[in-house]
Coordinates of N, CA and C in Angstrom, one line a residue:
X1 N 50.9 15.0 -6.4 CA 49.8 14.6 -5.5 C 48.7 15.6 -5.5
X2 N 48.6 16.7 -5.4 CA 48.0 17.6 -5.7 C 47.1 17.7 -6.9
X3 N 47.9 17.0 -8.3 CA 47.0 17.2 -9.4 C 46.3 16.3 -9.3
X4 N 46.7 14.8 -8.5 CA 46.0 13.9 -8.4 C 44.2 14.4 -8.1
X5 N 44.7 15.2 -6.7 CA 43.0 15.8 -5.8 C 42.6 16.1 -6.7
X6 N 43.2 17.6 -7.3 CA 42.3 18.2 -8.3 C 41.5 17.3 -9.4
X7 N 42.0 16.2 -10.0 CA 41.4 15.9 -10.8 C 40.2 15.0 -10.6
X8 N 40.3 14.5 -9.5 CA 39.4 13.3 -8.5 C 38.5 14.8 -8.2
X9 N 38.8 15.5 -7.8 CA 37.9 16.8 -7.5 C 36.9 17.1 -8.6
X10 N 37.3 17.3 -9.7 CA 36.8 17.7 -11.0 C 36.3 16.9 -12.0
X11 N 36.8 15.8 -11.6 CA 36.0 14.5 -12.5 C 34.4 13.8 -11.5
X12 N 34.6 14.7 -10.5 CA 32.8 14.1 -9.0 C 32.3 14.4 -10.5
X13 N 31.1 14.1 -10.6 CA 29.9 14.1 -11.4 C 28.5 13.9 -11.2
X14 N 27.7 14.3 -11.1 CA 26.3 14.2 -10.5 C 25.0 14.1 -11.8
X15 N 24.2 13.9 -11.5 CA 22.9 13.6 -12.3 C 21.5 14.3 -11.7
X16 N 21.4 15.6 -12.9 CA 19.9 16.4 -12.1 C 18.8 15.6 -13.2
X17 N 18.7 14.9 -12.1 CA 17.0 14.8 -13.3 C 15.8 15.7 -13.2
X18 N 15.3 16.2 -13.9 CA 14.5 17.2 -14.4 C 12.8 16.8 -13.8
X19 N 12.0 17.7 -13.3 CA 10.5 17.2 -13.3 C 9.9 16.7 -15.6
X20 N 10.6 17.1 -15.9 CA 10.1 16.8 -17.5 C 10.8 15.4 -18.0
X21 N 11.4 14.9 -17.1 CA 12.3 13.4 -17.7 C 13.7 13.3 -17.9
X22 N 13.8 14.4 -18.2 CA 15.4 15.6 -18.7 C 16.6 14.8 -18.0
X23 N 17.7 13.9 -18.4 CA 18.4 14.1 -17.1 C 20.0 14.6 -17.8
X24 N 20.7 15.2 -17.0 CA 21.9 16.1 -17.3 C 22.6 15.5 -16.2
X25 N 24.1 15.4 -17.0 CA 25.1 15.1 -16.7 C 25.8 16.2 -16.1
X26 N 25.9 16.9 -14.8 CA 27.3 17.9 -14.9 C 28.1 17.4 -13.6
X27 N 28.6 18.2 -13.2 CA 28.8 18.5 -11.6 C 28.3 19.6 -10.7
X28 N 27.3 19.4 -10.1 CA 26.5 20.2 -8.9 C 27.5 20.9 -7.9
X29 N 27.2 21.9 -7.9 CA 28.0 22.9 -7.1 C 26.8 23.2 -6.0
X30 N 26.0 24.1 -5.8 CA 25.5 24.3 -5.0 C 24.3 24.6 -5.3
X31 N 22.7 24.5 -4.5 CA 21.6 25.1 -4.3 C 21.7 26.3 -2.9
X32 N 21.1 27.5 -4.2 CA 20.9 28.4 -3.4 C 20.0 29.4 -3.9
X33 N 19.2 30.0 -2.8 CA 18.3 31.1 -3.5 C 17.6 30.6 -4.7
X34 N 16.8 29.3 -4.4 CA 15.4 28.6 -5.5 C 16.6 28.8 -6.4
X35 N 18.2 28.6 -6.7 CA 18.6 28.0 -8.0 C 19.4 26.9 -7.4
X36 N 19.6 26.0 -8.9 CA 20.6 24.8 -8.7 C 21.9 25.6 -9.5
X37 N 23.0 25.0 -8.9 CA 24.1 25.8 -9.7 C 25.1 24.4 -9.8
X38 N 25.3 24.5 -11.3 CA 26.1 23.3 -12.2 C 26.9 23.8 -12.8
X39 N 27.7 22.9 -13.4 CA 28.8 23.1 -15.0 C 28.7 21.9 -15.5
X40 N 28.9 22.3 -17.0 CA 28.9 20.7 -17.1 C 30.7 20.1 -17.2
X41 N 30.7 18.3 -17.2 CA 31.8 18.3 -16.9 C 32.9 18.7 -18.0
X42 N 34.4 19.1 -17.9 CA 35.1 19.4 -18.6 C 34.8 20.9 -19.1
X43 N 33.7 21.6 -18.3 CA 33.9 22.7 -18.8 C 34.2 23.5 -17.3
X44 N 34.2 25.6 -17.3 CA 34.1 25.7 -16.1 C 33.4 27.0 -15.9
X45 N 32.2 26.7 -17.1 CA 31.3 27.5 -17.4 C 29.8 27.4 -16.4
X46 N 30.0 28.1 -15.0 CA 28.1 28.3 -14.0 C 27.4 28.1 -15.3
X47 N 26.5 27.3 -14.8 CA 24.8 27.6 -15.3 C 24.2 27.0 -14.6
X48 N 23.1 27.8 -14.3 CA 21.7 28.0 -13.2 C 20.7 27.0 -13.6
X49 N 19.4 26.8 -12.9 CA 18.5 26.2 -13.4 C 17.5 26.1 -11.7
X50 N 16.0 27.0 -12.3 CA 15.4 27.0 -10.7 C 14.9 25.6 -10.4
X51 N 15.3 25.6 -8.8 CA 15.3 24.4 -8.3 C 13.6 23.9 -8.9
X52 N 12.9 24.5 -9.1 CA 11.2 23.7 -9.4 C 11.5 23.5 -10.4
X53 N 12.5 23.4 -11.5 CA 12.5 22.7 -12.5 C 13.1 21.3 -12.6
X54 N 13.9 21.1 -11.3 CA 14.1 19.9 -11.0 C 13.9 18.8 -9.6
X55 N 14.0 17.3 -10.1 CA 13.3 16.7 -9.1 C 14.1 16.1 -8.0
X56 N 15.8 16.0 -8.3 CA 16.4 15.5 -7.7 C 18.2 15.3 -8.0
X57 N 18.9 16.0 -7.6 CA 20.6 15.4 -7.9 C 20.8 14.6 -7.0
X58 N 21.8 13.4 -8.4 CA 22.2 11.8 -7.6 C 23.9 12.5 -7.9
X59 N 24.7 12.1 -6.8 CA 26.0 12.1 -7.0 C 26.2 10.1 -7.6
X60 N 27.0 10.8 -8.5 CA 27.4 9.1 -9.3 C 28.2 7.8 -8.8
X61 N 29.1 9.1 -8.1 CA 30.5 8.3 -7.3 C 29.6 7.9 -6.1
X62 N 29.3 8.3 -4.9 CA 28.5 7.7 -4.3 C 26.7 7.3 -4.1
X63 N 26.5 7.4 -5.3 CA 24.9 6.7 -5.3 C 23.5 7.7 -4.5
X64 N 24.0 8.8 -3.4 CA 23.6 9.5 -2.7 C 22.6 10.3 -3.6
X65 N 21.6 10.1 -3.4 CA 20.2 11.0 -3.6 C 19.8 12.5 -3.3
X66 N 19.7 13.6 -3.3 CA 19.5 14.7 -2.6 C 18.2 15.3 -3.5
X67 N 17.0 15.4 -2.9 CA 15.6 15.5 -3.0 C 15.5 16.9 -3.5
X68 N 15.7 17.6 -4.4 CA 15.4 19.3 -4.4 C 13.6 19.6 -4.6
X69 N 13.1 19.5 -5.3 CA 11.5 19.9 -5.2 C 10.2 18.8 -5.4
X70 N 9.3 19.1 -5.2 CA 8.5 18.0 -5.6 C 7.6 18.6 -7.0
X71 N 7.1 17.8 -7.7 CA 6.6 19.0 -9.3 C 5.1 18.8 -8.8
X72 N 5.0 19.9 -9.4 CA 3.6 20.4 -9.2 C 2.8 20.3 -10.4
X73 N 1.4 19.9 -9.8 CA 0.8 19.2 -10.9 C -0.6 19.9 -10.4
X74 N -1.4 20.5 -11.2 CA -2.6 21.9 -10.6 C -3.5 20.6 -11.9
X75 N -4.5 20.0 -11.3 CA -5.1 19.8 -11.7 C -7.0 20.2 -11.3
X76 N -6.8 21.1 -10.1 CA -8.1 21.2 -10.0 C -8.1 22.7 -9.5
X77 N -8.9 23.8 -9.4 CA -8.9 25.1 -8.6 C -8.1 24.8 -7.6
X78 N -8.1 23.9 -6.6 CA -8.2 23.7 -4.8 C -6.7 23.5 -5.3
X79 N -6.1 23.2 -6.6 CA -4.7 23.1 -6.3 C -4.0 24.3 -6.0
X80 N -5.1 25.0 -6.2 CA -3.7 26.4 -6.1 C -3.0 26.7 -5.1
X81 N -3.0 25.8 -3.9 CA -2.2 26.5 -2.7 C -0.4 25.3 -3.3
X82 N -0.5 24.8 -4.2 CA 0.7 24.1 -4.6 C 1.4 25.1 -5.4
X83 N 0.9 25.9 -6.4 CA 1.5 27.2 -6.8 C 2.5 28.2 -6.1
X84 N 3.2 28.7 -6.9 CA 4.5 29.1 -6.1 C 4.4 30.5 -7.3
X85 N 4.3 31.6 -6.9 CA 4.9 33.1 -7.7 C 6.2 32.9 -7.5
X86 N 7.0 33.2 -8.2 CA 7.9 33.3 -8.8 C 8.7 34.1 -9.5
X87 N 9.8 35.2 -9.1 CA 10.5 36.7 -9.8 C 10.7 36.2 -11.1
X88 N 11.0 37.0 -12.2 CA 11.3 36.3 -13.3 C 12.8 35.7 -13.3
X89 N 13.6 36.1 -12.5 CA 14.8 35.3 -12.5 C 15.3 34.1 -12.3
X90 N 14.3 33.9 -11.1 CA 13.8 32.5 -10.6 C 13.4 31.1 -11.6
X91 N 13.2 31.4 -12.6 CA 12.4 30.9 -13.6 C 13.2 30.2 -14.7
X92 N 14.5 30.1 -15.0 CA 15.2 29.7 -15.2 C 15.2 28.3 -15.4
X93 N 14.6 27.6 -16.7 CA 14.5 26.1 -16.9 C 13.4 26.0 -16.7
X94 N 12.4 26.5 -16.7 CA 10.9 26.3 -16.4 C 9.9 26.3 -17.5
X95 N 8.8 25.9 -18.0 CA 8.0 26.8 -19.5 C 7.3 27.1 -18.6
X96 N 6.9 28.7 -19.8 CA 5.7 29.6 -18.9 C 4.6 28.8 -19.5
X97 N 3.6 28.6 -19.2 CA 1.9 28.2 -19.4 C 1.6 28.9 -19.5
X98 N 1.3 30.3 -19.0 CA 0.3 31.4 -19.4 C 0.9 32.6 -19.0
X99 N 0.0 33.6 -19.8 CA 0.5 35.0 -19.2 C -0.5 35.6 -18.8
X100 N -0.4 36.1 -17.0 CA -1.9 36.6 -16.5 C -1.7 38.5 -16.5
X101 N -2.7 39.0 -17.5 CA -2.7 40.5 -16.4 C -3.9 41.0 -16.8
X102 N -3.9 41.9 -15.9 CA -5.4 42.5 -14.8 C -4.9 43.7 -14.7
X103 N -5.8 44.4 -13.1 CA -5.3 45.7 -12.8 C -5.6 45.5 -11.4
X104 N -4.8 46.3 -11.0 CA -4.0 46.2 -9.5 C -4.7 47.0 -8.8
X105 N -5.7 47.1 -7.8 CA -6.7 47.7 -7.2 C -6.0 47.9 -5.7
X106 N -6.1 48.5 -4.9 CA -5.7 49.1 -3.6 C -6.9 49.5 -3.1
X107 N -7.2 48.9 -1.8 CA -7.9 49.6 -1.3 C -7.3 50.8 -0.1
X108 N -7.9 51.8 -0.2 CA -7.9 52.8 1.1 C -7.3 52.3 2.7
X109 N -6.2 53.0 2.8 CA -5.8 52.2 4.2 C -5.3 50.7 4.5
X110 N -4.8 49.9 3.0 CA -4.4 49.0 2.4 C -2.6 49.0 2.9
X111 N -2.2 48.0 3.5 CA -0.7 47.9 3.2 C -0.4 47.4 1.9
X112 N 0.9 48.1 1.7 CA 0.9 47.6 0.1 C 1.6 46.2 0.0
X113 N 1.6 45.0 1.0 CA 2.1 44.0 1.1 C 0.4 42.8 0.8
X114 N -0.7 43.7 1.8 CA -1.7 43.6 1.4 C -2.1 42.8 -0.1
X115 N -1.6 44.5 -0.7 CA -1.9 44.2 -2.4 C -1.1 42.9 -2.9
X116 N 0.1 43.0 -2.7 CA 1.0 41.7 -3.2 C 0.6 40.6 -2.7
X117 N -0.2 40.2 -1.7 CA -1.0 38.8 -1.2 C -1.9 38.6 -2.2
X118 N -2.9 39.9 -2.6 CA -3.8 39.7 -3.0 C -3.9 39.1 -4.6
X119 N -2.9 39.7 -5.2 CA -2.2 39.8 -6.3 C -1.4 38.1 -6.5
X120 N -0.5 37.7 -5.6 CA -0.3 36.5 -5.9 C -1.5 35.4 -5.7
X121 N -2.6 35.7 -4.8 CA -3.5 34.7 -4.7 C -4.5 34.9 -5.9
X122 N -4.5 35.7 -6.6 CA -5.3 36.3 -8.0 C -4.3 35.1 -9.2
X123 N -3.1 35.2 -9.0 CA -2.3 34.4 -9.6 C -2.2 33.1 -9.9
X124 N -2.0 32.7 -8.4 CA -2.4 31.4 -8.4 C -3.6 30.4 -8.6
X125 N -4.7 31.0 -8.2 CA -6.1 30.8 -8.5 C -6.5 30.6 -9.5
X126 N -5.8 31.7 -10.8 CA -6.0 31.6 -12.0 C -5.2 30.5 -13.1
X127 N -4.4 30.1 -12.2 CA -3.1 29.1 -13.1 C -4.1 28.0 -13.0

């Protein structure tokens, strides 16, 4: 009875579809910390993928939808407050578009949380 669970356990199956069209077959384990965490089936190998790379996991067995991000689409300056910085870890399943660098200015009497506001809005602005 027991192997029965396990295998009804291990055979759930879910569907991430991708903001790019992408869709993958695994079993969804958990979102956490901007990642989605999967295997695919029959294996029992984690792999990650940040949640803004995808648009939504369907569990198969029951039909149930669960909404993870919305994609972001910067088509004008004013989009930039849709922009999200991002650690490079986070990034996971994503393509980079560009690579921004500058120099890091501080003013006098500046928190240095300051700088990192200023720094990510230099960021976004620019995407």
């Amino acid at each position: 009875l027991t192997i029965l669970f396990t295998n009804i356990a291990i055979s759930q199956t879910h569907q991430i579809i991708k903001h790019n069209g992408e869709q993958l077959d695994v079993n969804f384990i958990k979102l956490e910390n901007d990642l989605v965490y999967y295997t695919f089936d029959g294996s029992a190998e984690e792999h990650k993928i940040s949640k803004y790379a995808v648009s939504k996991v369907t569990s198969k067995q029951s039909n149930q939808t669960q909404k993870i991000s919305d994609k972001v689409i910067v088509d004008s300056k004013s989009d930039y407050k849709f922009v999200t910085v991002l650690s490079q870890d986070k990034t996971i399943g994503l393509k980079q578009a560009a690579n921004f660098s500058g120099v890091s200015t501080k003013t006098k009497g500046e928190p240095p949380m300051a700088n990192q506001n200023h720094t990510a809005m230099r960021i976004k602005t620019e995407s």
